[in-house]
Short mmCIF file of C-alpha atoms in Angstrom, two decimals:
data_model
loop_
_atom_site.label_atom_id
_atom_site.label_comp_id
_atom_site.label_asym_id
_atom_site.label_seq_id
_atom_site.Cartn_x
_atom_site.Cartn_y
_atom_site.Cartn_z
CA GLY A 1 -47.35 17.17 -17.06
CA ARG A 2 -47.25 13.95 -19.06
CA ASN A 3 -48.87 12.00 -16.25
CA LEU A 4 -51.64 14.55 -15.72
CA GLU A 5 -52.34 14.49 -19.46
CA ARG A 6 -52.45 10.69 -19.46
CA ALA A 7 -54.81 10.62 -16.49
CA ASP A 8 -57.05 13.20 -18.14
CA MET A 9 -57.14 11.29 -21.43
CA SER A 10 -57.89 8.02 -19.64
CA THR A 11 -60.85 9.58 -17.85
CA ARG A 12 -62.14 11.00 -21.13
CA ILE A 13 -61.86 7.65 -22.89
CA VAL A 14 -63.72 5.90 -20.06
CA ASP A 15 -66.34 8.67 -20.11
CA VAL A 16 -66.96 8.58 -23.86
CA GLY A 17 -66.68 4.80 -24.14
CA SER A 18 -69.05 4.12 -21.30
CA SER A 19 -71.65 6.57 -22.56
CA ASN A 20 -72.60 4.01 -25.22
CA LEU A 21 -72.32 1.02 -22.93
CA LEU A 22 -73.91 1.80 -19.60
CA PRO A 23 -77.61 1.63 -18.79
CA ASP A 24 -79.68 4.70 -19.52
CA VAL A 25 -82.09 4.35 -16.63
CA VAL A 26 -82.36 2.91 -13.16
CA LEU A 27 -85.91 1.93 -12.23
CA ALA A 28 -86.91 1.13 -8.64
CA GLY A 29 -83.36 0.15 -7.72
CA GLU A 30 -83.06 -2.17 -10.71
CA ILE A 31 -80.46 -1.54 -13.36
CA ALA A 32 -81.74 -1.57 -16.91
CA LYS A 33 -79.84 -3.83 -19.29
CA PRO A 34 -77.40 -2.02 -21.56
CA ARG A 35 -78.76 -1.33 -25.03
CA ASN A 36 -75.82 -3.11 -26.66
CA GLU A 37 -75.73 -6.14 -24.39
CA PRO A 38 -74.82 -8.69 -27.12
CA TYR A 39 -71.90 -6.48 -28.15
CA GLU A 40 -70.84 -5.26 -24.73
CA ASN A 41 -67.60 -7.29 -24.67
CA ILE A 42 -66.58 -6.04 -28.10
CA LEU A 43 -67.34 -2.44 -27.19
CA TRP A 44 -65.35 -2.62 -23.94
CA MET A 45 -62.50 -4.24 -25.90
CA SER A 46 -62.59 -1.21 -28.19
CA VAL A 47 -62.31 1.08 -25.16
CA LEU A 48 -59.26 -0.89 -24.01
CA ARG A 49 -57.70 -0.86 -27.47
CA SER A 50 -58.24 2.88 -27.85
CA ILE A 51 -55.95 3.40 -24.86
CA SER A 52 -53.51 0.59 -25.83
CA ALA A 53 -54.57 -1.40 -22.78
CA TYR A 54 -56.11 -4.55 -24.21
CA GLN A 55 -53.09 -6.87 -23.96
CA MET A 56 -52.07 -5.73 -20.50
CA TYR A 57 -55.67 -5.95 -19.32
CA ARG A 58 -55.95 -9.54 -20.57
CA GLN A 59 -52.71 -10.49 -18.79
CA HIS A 60 -53.81 -8.78 -15.60
CA VAL A 61 -57.50 -9.72 -15.36
CA ARG A 62 -57.54 -13.13 -17.11
CA ASP A 63 -61.32 -13.09 -17.37
CA ARG A 64 -63.74 -12.08 -20.05
CA VAL A 65 -63.90 -8.37 -20.72
CA ASN A 66 -66.60 -6.70 -18.63
CA ALA A 67 -67.49 -3.17 -17.60
CA GLU A 68 -66.53 -3.34 -13.94
CA ASP A 69 -63.10 -4.85 -14.54
CA VAL A 70 -62.31 -2.51 -17.44
CA VAL A 71 -63.28 0.65 -15.55
CA MET A 72 -61.48 -0.54 -12.41
CA TYR A 73 -58.36 -1.34 -14.46
CA LEU A 74 -58.31 2.00 -16.27
CA LEU A 75 -58.95 4.04 -13.14
CA GLN A 76 -57.39 2.14 -10.24
CA ASP A 77 -54.60 -0.14 -11.46
CA GLU A 78 -51.26 0.95 -10.01
CA GLN A 79 -49.16 -0.92 -12.59
CA PHE A 80 -50.74 0.11 -15.91
CA PRO A 81 -49.00 3.32 -17.10
CA ARG A 82 -52.20 4.92 -18.42
CA ALA A 83 -54.36 4.11 -15.40
CA VAL A 84 -55.36 7.19 -13.46
CA VAL A 85 -53.96 5.99 -10.13
CA HIS A 86 -50.60 5.10 -11.72
CA CYS A 87 -50.40 8.53 -13.34
CA LEU A 88 -51.21 10.29 -10.08
CA ILE A 89 -48.59 8.27 -8.19
CA GLN A 90 -45.99 9.20 -10.81
CA ALA A 91 -46.99 12.86 -10.60
CA GLN A 92 -46.79 12.68 -6.81
CA ASP A 93 -43.28 11.24 -6.99
CA SER A 94 -42.16 13.98 -9.38
CA ILE A 95 -43.71 16.78 -7.34
CA ASP A 96 -42.17 15.43 -4.15
CA ASP A 97 -38.70 16.15 -5.58
CA LEU A 98 -39.49 19.83 -6.10
CA PRO A 99 -39.21 22.68 -3.58
CA ASN A 100 -42.38 24.25 -2.13
CA HIS A 101 -44.38 21.15 -2.98
CA SER A 102 -46.77 20.84 -0.03
CA GLU A 103 -49.89 22.36 -1.65
CA ALA A 104 -49.41 20.49 -4.93
CA LEU A 105 -48.87 17.22 -3.05
CA ARG A 106 -52.00 17.85 -1.01
CA GLN A 107 -54.00 18.30 -4.21
CA VAL A 108 -52.60 15.10 -5.76
CA ALA A 109 -53.29 13.17 -2.54
CA LYS A 110 -56.90 14.39 -2.63
CA ALA A 111 -57.34 13.14 -6.21
CA LEU A 112 -55.66 9.82 -5.40
CA ARG A 113 -57.98 9.30 -2.45
CA HIS A 114 -60.97 10.11 -4.65
CA VAL A 115 -60.02 7.47 -7.23
CA ARG A 116 -58.85 4.78 -4.81
CA GLU A 117 -61.98 5.00 -2.66
CA ALA A 118 -64.34 4.75 -5.63
CA LYS A 119 -66.61 1.73 -5.62
CA ILE A 120 -66.69 0.90 -9.32
CA ALA A 121 -69.74 -1.37 -9.16
CA ASN A 122 -71.75 1.43 -7.53
CA LEU A 123 -70.52 3.95 -10.10
CA LEU A 124 -71.54 1.69 -12.97
CA ALA A 125 -75.01 1.37 -11.47
CA GLY A 126 -75.33 5.14 -11.69
CA GLY A 127 -72.88 7.93 -11.10
CA LEU A 128 -69.89 7.14 -13.30
CA PHE A 129 -70.35 10.24 -15.43
CA GLN A 130 -70.55 12.48 -12.37
CA PHE A 131 -67.51 10.74 -10.86
CA ILE A 132 -65.51 11.30 -14.06
CA ASP A 133 -66.53 14.97 -14.10
CA GLU A 134 -65.42 15.38 -10.48
CA LEU A 135 -62.15 13.60 -11.24
CA GLN A 136 -61.46 15.89 -14.20
CA VAL A 137 -62.05 18.88 -11.91
CA GLU A 138 -59.53 17.38 -9.46
CA LEU A 139 -56.98 16.96 -12.28
CA ALA A 140 -57.53 20.57 -13.34
CA ALA A 141 -56.98 21.66 -9.73
CA ILE A 142 -53.66 19.80 -9.67
CA HIS A 143 -52.64 21.54 -12.88
CA ALA A 144 -53.67 24.93 -11.49
CA GLN A 145 -51.74 24.30 -8.27
CA ILE A 146 -48.61 23.31 -10.20
CA ALA A 147 -48.93 26.37 -12.44
CA SER A 148 -49.41 28.77 -9.54
CA THR A 149 -46.60 27.22 -7.48
CA TRP A 150 -43.85 26.96 -10.08
CA PHE A 151 -44.82 28.80 -13.24
CA LEU A 152 -46.96 31.80 -12.33
CA ARG A 153 -45.26 32.58 -9.06
CA VAL A 154 -44.36 36.20 -8.51
CA GLU A 155 -41.23 36.61 -6.41
CA GLY A 156 -41.30 39.68 -4.16
#
């Protein structure tokens, strides 16, 4: 439960944080410059700080703060405890120890595949918000599968 909650909160922070930072329009295949371009680094730093990720990000990335690296770190890093992939791996490990786990594991594997296969640069060019929405639906499906398997199960 803790890991699903963390993954959900991380996606929400990326979603809300990026809504002020990403381009509004894409014209003829060209990406419009973000409205806050001079402050983009500071705003992405705020996103990292809001999830207590700034120090670990700086140790891991060792480059100036930028959208692609921040979103990739918060979604796909396997070592950062609040990254979505890390949370899903932890949930997978916990579920694997339980009986009757096949359907729940299948749902977690589907979400993991969805996040790992994401091309962050493409999402930032257009589609990040839809991707986050789809990911939150996947997380809700994991929760529903866990609830129906172990908590709402009716024994006959």
